[in-house]
Coordinates of C-alpha atoms and ligand atoms in Angstrom, one line a residue:
M1 CA 155.1 109.5 134.3
N2 CA 155.7 106.2 135.5
K3 CA 152.3 104.4 135.4
V4 CA 151.5 101.9 137.8
K5 CA 150.4 98.8 136.0
V6 CA 147.4 97.3 137.5
V7 CA 145.9 93.5 136.8
V8 CA 142.3 93.3 137.6
A9 CA 140.7 89.9 139.1
G10 CA 137.2 89.6 138.6
F11 CA 137.1 92.5 135.9
R12 CA 133.8 90.8 134.7
G13 CA 131.9 91.4 137.9
R14 CA 130.1 94.1 139.2
M15 CA 132.9 95.8 141.2
G16 CA 135.5 94.6 138.8
S17 CA 134.2 96.5 135.5
E18 CA 133.5 99.4 137.8
A19 CA 137.2 99.3 138.8
L20 CA 137.9 99.2 135.0
R21 CA 135.8 102.7 134.6
M22 CA 137.8 103.9 137.6
I23 CA 141.7 102.8 136.0
E24 CA 140.2 104.5 132.8
K25 CA 140.0 107.7 134.2
H26 CA 143.2 108.0 135.8
D27 CA 146.2 109.0 133.7
D28 CA 148.9 107.4 136.3
L29 CA 147.2 103.8 136.0
E30 CA 147.8 101.1 133.4
L31 CA 145.4 98.1 132.9
V32 CA 148.3 95.2 132.2
A33 CA 146.1 92.3 132.1
G34 CA 142.4 91.4 133.4
L35 CA 141.9 88.1 135.3
D36 CA 138.5 86.2 135.1
M37 CA 137.1 82.7 134.6
D38 CA 136.9 82.8 130.6
N39 CA 137.9 84.3 127.5
A40 CA 141.4 83.7 128.3
G41 CA 144.0 85.4 125.4
Q42 CA 141.2 87.6 124.4
K43 CA 141.5 91.3 124.8
V44 CA 139.5 93.7 127.5
K45 CA 138.2 95.4 124.3
D46 CA 136.5 92.7 123.1
I47 CA 134.2 92.2 126.2
S48 CA 131.0 94.1 125.4
G49 CA 129.9 96.7 127.6
L50 CA 133.9 97.2 129.2
P51 CA 136.1 100.2 128.6
D52 CA 138.6 100.1 125.2
F53 CA 141.3 98.4 126.9
D54 CA 144.1 96.5 125.0
A55 CA 144.7 94.3 127.7
T56 CA 144.9 90.3 127.5
I57 CA 142.8 88.5 129.3
Y58 CA 144.1 85.6 131.7
T59 CA 142.0 82.8 133.7
D60 CA 145.2 81.7 135.5
I61 CA 146.9 83.9 138.0
N62 CA 150.4 82.5 137.7
Q63 CA 150.5 82.4 133.7
C64 CA 149.4 86.3 133.9
L65 CA 151.6 87.2 136.4
Q66 CA 155.0 85.3 134.6
D67 CA 153.5 87.0 131.3
V68 CA 152.9 90.7 132.4
Q69 CA 154.7 93.2 134.4
A70 CA 152.6 94.1 137.2
D71 CA 152.6 96.7 140.1
V72 CA 149.3 95.8 141.5
L73 CA 146.9 93.1 141.7
I74 CA 143.2 94.3 142.1
D75 CA 141.1 91.6 143.6
L76 CA 137.4 91.7 143.4
T77 CA 136.5 88.0 143.1
T78 CA 135.3 85.3 145.8
P79 CA 136.2 84.2 149.3
E80 CA 138.5 81.4 148.1
V81 CA 139.8 82.7 144.9
G82 CA 140.6 86.1 146.5
Y83 CA 142.6 84.3 148.9
L84 CA 144.6 82.2 146.5
H85 CA 145.3 85.3 144.5
T86 CA 146.2 87.7 147.2
K87 CA 148.7 84.9 148.6
T88 CA 150.1 84.4 144.9
A89 CA 150.3 87.7 144.4
I90 CA 152.6 88.6 147.3
E91 CA 154.6 85.4 146.4
Y92 CA 155.4 87.4 142.9
G93 CA 156.0 90.6 144.7
V94 CA 153.1 91.9 143.2
R95 CA 151.1 94.1 145.5
P96 CA 147.6 93.0 146.1
V97 CA 144.6 95.7 146.6
V98 CA 141.8 93.5 147.6
G99 CA 138.1 94.2 148.2
T100 CA 137.1 90.7 147.9
T101 CA 135.3 89.9 151.5
G102 CA 134.8 86.7 153.3
F103 CA 138.7 85.7 154.0
T104 CA 138.8 83.7 157.5
S105 CA 140.8 85.0 160.6
E106 CA 143.6 82.6 160.0
Q107 CA 143.8 83.3 156.6
L108 CA 144.3 87.4 157.0
E109 CA 146.8 86.3 159.7
E110 CA 148.8 84.3 157.3
L111 CA 148.8 86.7 154.4
T112 CA 149.8 89.3 156.7
D113 CA 152.7 87.1 158.0
L114 CA 153.6 86.2 154.2
A115 CA 153.4 90.0 153.0
E116 CA 156.0 91.0 156.1
E117 CA 158.3 87.8 155.7
R118 CA 158.6 89.3 151.7
G119 CA 158.3 93.1 152.4
V120 CA 155.8 93.2 149.9
G121 CA 153.1 95.9 150.5
A122 CA 149.2 95.1 150.7
V123 CA 145.9 96.5 151.4
I124 CA 142.9 94.2 152.4
A125 CA 139.7 96.5 152.6
P126 CA 136.3 94.7 153.5
N127 CA 134.7 98.2 152.2
F128 CA 136.4 100.6 150.4
A129 CA 133.7 103.5 150.6
I130 CA 134.6 106.5 152.8
G131 CA 131.2 107.0 154.5
A132 CA 131.5 103.4 155.3
V133 CA 135.0 103.6 157.1
L134 CA 133.2 106.9 159.0
M135 CA 130.3 104.7 160.0
M136 CA 132.8 101.9 161.6
E137 CA 134.8 104.4 163.1
F138 CA 131.8 106.9 164.3
S139 CA 130.6 102.9 165.9
K140 CA 133.4 102.4 167.7
W141 CA 133.3 106.1 169.4
A142 CA 129.9 105.1 170.0
A143 CA 130.3 101.8 171.6
K144 CA 132.6 103.5 174.6
Y145 CA 129.3 105.1 175.8
F146 CA 126.7 102.4 174.6
P147 CA 127.9 98.6 174.9
D148 CA 124.6 97.4 173.9
V149 CA 124.8 97.0 170.1
E150 CA 123.2 95.4 167.0
I151 CA 124.2 95.5 163.5
I152 CA 121.8 95.2 160.5
E153 CA 123.4 94.9 157.0
K154 CA 121.5 94.5 153.7
H155 CA 122.8 93.9 150.7
H156 CA 121.7 92.7 147.1
D157 CA 120.7 88.9 146.9
Q158 CA 123.8 87.7 144.6
K159 CA 126.4 88.2 147.4
L160 CA 127.9 85.4 148.5
D161 CA 129.4 85.7 152.2
A162 CA 127.2 86.6 155.2
P163 CA 127.7 88.5 157.4
S164 CA 129.6 91.1 155.0
G165 CA 132.7 91.6 155.4
T166 CA 132.0 95.5 156.7
A167 CA 129.6 93.6 159.5
V168 CA 132.3 91.9 160.7
K169 CA 135.0 94.6 160.6
T170 CA 132.4 96.8 162.5
A171 CA 132.0 94.1 165.2
E172 CA 135.9 93.6 165.4
L173 CA 136.4 97.5 165.8
I174 CA 133.7 97.8 168.3
K175 CA 135.5 94.5 170.2
E176 CA 138.2 97.1 170.8
E177 CA 136.3 99.6 172.6
R178 CA 133.8 97.2 174.2
Q179 CA 134.1 94.9 177.1
S180 CA 132.4 91.5 176.1
K181 CA 128.6 91.5 177.2
Q182 CA 126.1 89.1 176.4
Q183 CA 123.2 91.4 175.4
G184 CA 119.3 90.7 175.6
H185 CA 117.7 88.4 178.5
P186 CA 119.8 85.9 180.2
D187 CA 116.9 83.5 179.7
E188 CA 116.3 84.6 176.1
K189 CA 115.8 81.4 173.5
E190 CA 115.2 81.3 169.8
T191 CA 112.0 79.7 169.0
I192 CA 112.9 79.7 165.5
P193 CA 117.0 79.3 164.9
G194 CA 118.9 82.3 163.5
A195 CA 115.9 84.8 164.8
R196 CA 118.5 86.5 166.7
G197 CA 121.1 86.3 164.0
A198 CA 125.0 85.8 164.1
D199 CA 126.1 86.2 167.4
V200 CA 130.1 88.2 167.8
D201 CA 131.4 88.3 171.5
G202 CA 127.4 89.1 172.4
M203 CA 127.0 91.4 169.4
H204 CA 123.7 90.5 167.3
I205 CA 124.5 91.0 163.1
H206 CA 121.3 90.4 161.1
S207 CA 122.3 89.7 157.0
V208 CA 119.4 91.2 154.7
R209 CA 119.3 90.0 151.2
L210 CA 117.2 91.1 148.8
P211 CA 117.3 92.3 144.9
G212 CA 117.3 96.0 144.6
L213 CA 120.1 96.8 147.4
V214 CA 123.4 97.7 146.8
A215 CA 125.1 98.0 150.4
H216 CA 123.8 99.2 153.4
Q217 CA 124.3 98.9 157.2
E218 CA 122.8 100.5 160.3
V219 CA 124.6 100.0 163.9
I220 CA 121.9 100.5 166.3
F221 CA 123.1 101.5 170.0
G222 CA 121.0 101.0 172.8
G223 CA 121.0 102.7 176.4
P224 CA 118.4 103.6 178.9
G225 CA 115.5 105.5 177.5
E226 CA 117.6 106.6 174.0
N227 CA 118.6 104.7 170.8
L228 CA 121.8 105.9 168.4
T229 CA 121.7 104.9 164.9
I230 CA 124.7 105.5 162.7
K231 CA 123.8 104.3 158.9
H232 CA 125.5 104.3 155.8
D233 CA 124.3 103.4 152.4
S234 CA 126.1 102.8 149.1
F235 CA 123.7 103.2 146.2
H236 CA 126.2 102.9 143.5
R237 CA 129.7 101.1 143.2
E238 CA 131.3 104.1 142.2
S239 CA 131.4 104.7 146.0
F240 CA 134.1 102.6 146.7
M241 CA 136.2 103.7 143.7
S242 CA 138.1 106.3 145.7
G243 CA 139.0 103.9 148.3
I244 CA 140.4 101.6 146.0
K245 CA 142.5 104.5 144.2
L246 CA 143.5 105.5 147.5
S247 CA 144.9 102.2 148.4
I248 CA 146.6 101.8 145.2
D249 CA 148.8 104.9 145.9
H250 CA 149.5 104.1 149.5
V251 CA 150.5 100.4 148.4
M252 CA 153.2 101.6 146.3
K253 CA 155.1 102.8 149.3
L254 CA 154.1 100.1 151.7
D255 CA 156.3 96.8 152.7
I256 CA 153.5 95.2 155.0
L257 CA 149.8 94.3 154.5
V258 CA 147.3 96.8 155.9
Y259 CA 143.8 95.7 157.0
G260 CA 141.1 98.4 156.8
L261 CA 141.2 101.5 154.8
E262 CA 140.8 103.5 158.5
N263 CA 144.6 102.7 158.5
L264 CA 145.3 104.8 155.6
L265 CA 143.3 107.9 156.2
E266 CA 144.5 110.7 157.9
Ligands
LIG301 N1 135.6 96.0 149.9 C1 134.8 96.5 149.1 O1 134.5 97.9 149.2 C2 133.7 95.5 148.7 C3 133.9 94.7 147.9 N2 132.8 93.6 147.5 C4 133.6 92.3 147.2 O2 134.1 92.1 146.4 C5 133.5 90.5 145.8 C6 133.3 90.8 144.4 O3 132.1 91.4 144.4 P1 131.1 91.4 143.2 O4 131.7 92.4 142.2 O5 129.9 92.1 143.7 O6 130.9 90.3 142.9 P2 130.7 89.4 141.3 O7 130.1 87.6 141.2 O8 130.3 90.9 140.1 O9 132.1 89.5 140.5 C7 133.1 88.3 141.0 C8 134.1 88.0 139.7 O10 135.0 87.3 140.2 C9 134.9 86.5 139.0 N3 136.0 85.3 139.3 C10 135.1 84.1 140.1 N4 136.0 83.0 140.5 C11 137.2 83.4 139.4 C12 138.1 82.9 139.4 N5 138.5 81.4 139.8 N6 139.4 83.3 138.4 C13 138.9 84.6 138.5 N7 137.9 85.3 138.4 C14 136.7 84.8 139.1 C15 133.6 86.5 138.3 O11 133.9 85.6 137.1 C16 133.2 87.7 138.2 O12 133.4 88.3 137.3 C17 133.1 90.3 147.1 O13 133.9 89.4 147.4 C18 132.2 91.5 147.6 O14 132.0 90.9 149.0 C19 132.1 94.5 146.9 C20 131.7 95.6 147.0 C21 132.6 96.7 147.7
LIG302 O1 129.3 92.2 148.2 C1 129.1 93.3 148.3 O2 128.1 94.1 147.6 C2 130.0 93.9 149.5 N1 130.6 93.8 150.1 C3 131.5 94.4 151.1 C4 130.7 93.3 152.3 O3 131.0 92.3 152.4 O4 131.0 94.4 153.1 C5 131.6 95.8 151.0 C6 130.1 96.6 150.6 O5 129.2 95.9 151.7 C7 129.5 95.8 149.2

């Protein structure tokens, strides 16, 4: 069996370490390198608490992709680093599967163009949990009937970007269905700045950050005399792993960049 050779960037992090455990469970995947901030030259198995992989650790993506033969780069790092890693991987002809959130729309456009120009498959998904993808799709559908909507996303307090990539993607999907609309009272004023959250085309997004949370979102629709709430909770990072595996399987057959797991689901 030809195994898919995978590099995991951010392998020491909350998501990256879970991705290593996912790779360990799949016979068709092989970890060929780990990329993170330190321990260059050591082996992944030397780091306590991580699976027993013989793969070498790198801190520089160029060095890593020159040294190892890789098919796929999984990136689970930070917005700035994730963007650079994705761009570099495409330039080396290595297919990126990116969970890192916080990319700007300009960066997404640039990466999309680069992948197309080089004919390299790539997947960028703000949320790999199947339930979250369904929440976003159901929200898009509901927006057809309920144009008044507010998004509340709740995450652990170590998260760097706000609003979450999932909330931004949800708003983008709703925008495809809903006419631009300024919500609330036309004379509404914030007596404390930020009280009404972020404004995306008249929709409001509220970001909660607390210890104890993992990743949660409610999309609340309001109509005359009724409310509809569509809610998703990730209680464990294992929830994202089947989406990463699905993306690896698909990216091997792609020659363009796909943004959003919904575009890979049947
Ligand atoms: N798409 C999805 O389904 C999900 C996406 N995420 C996103 O994944 C990203 C990572 O999240 P967490 O694992 O919670 O963060 P984390 O902080 O636990 O892990 C980030 C890892 O990246 C490493 N890193 C930072 N700078 C680096 C550099 N210059 N070179 C190499 N490695 C570097 C850190 O050392 C750390 O190991 C975030 O952007 C988050 O929003 C998180 C959960 C689900
Ligand atoms: O940082 C996280 O934890 C998560 N990030 C992604 C996002 O920004 O939407 C996905 C999920 O919500 C967890």
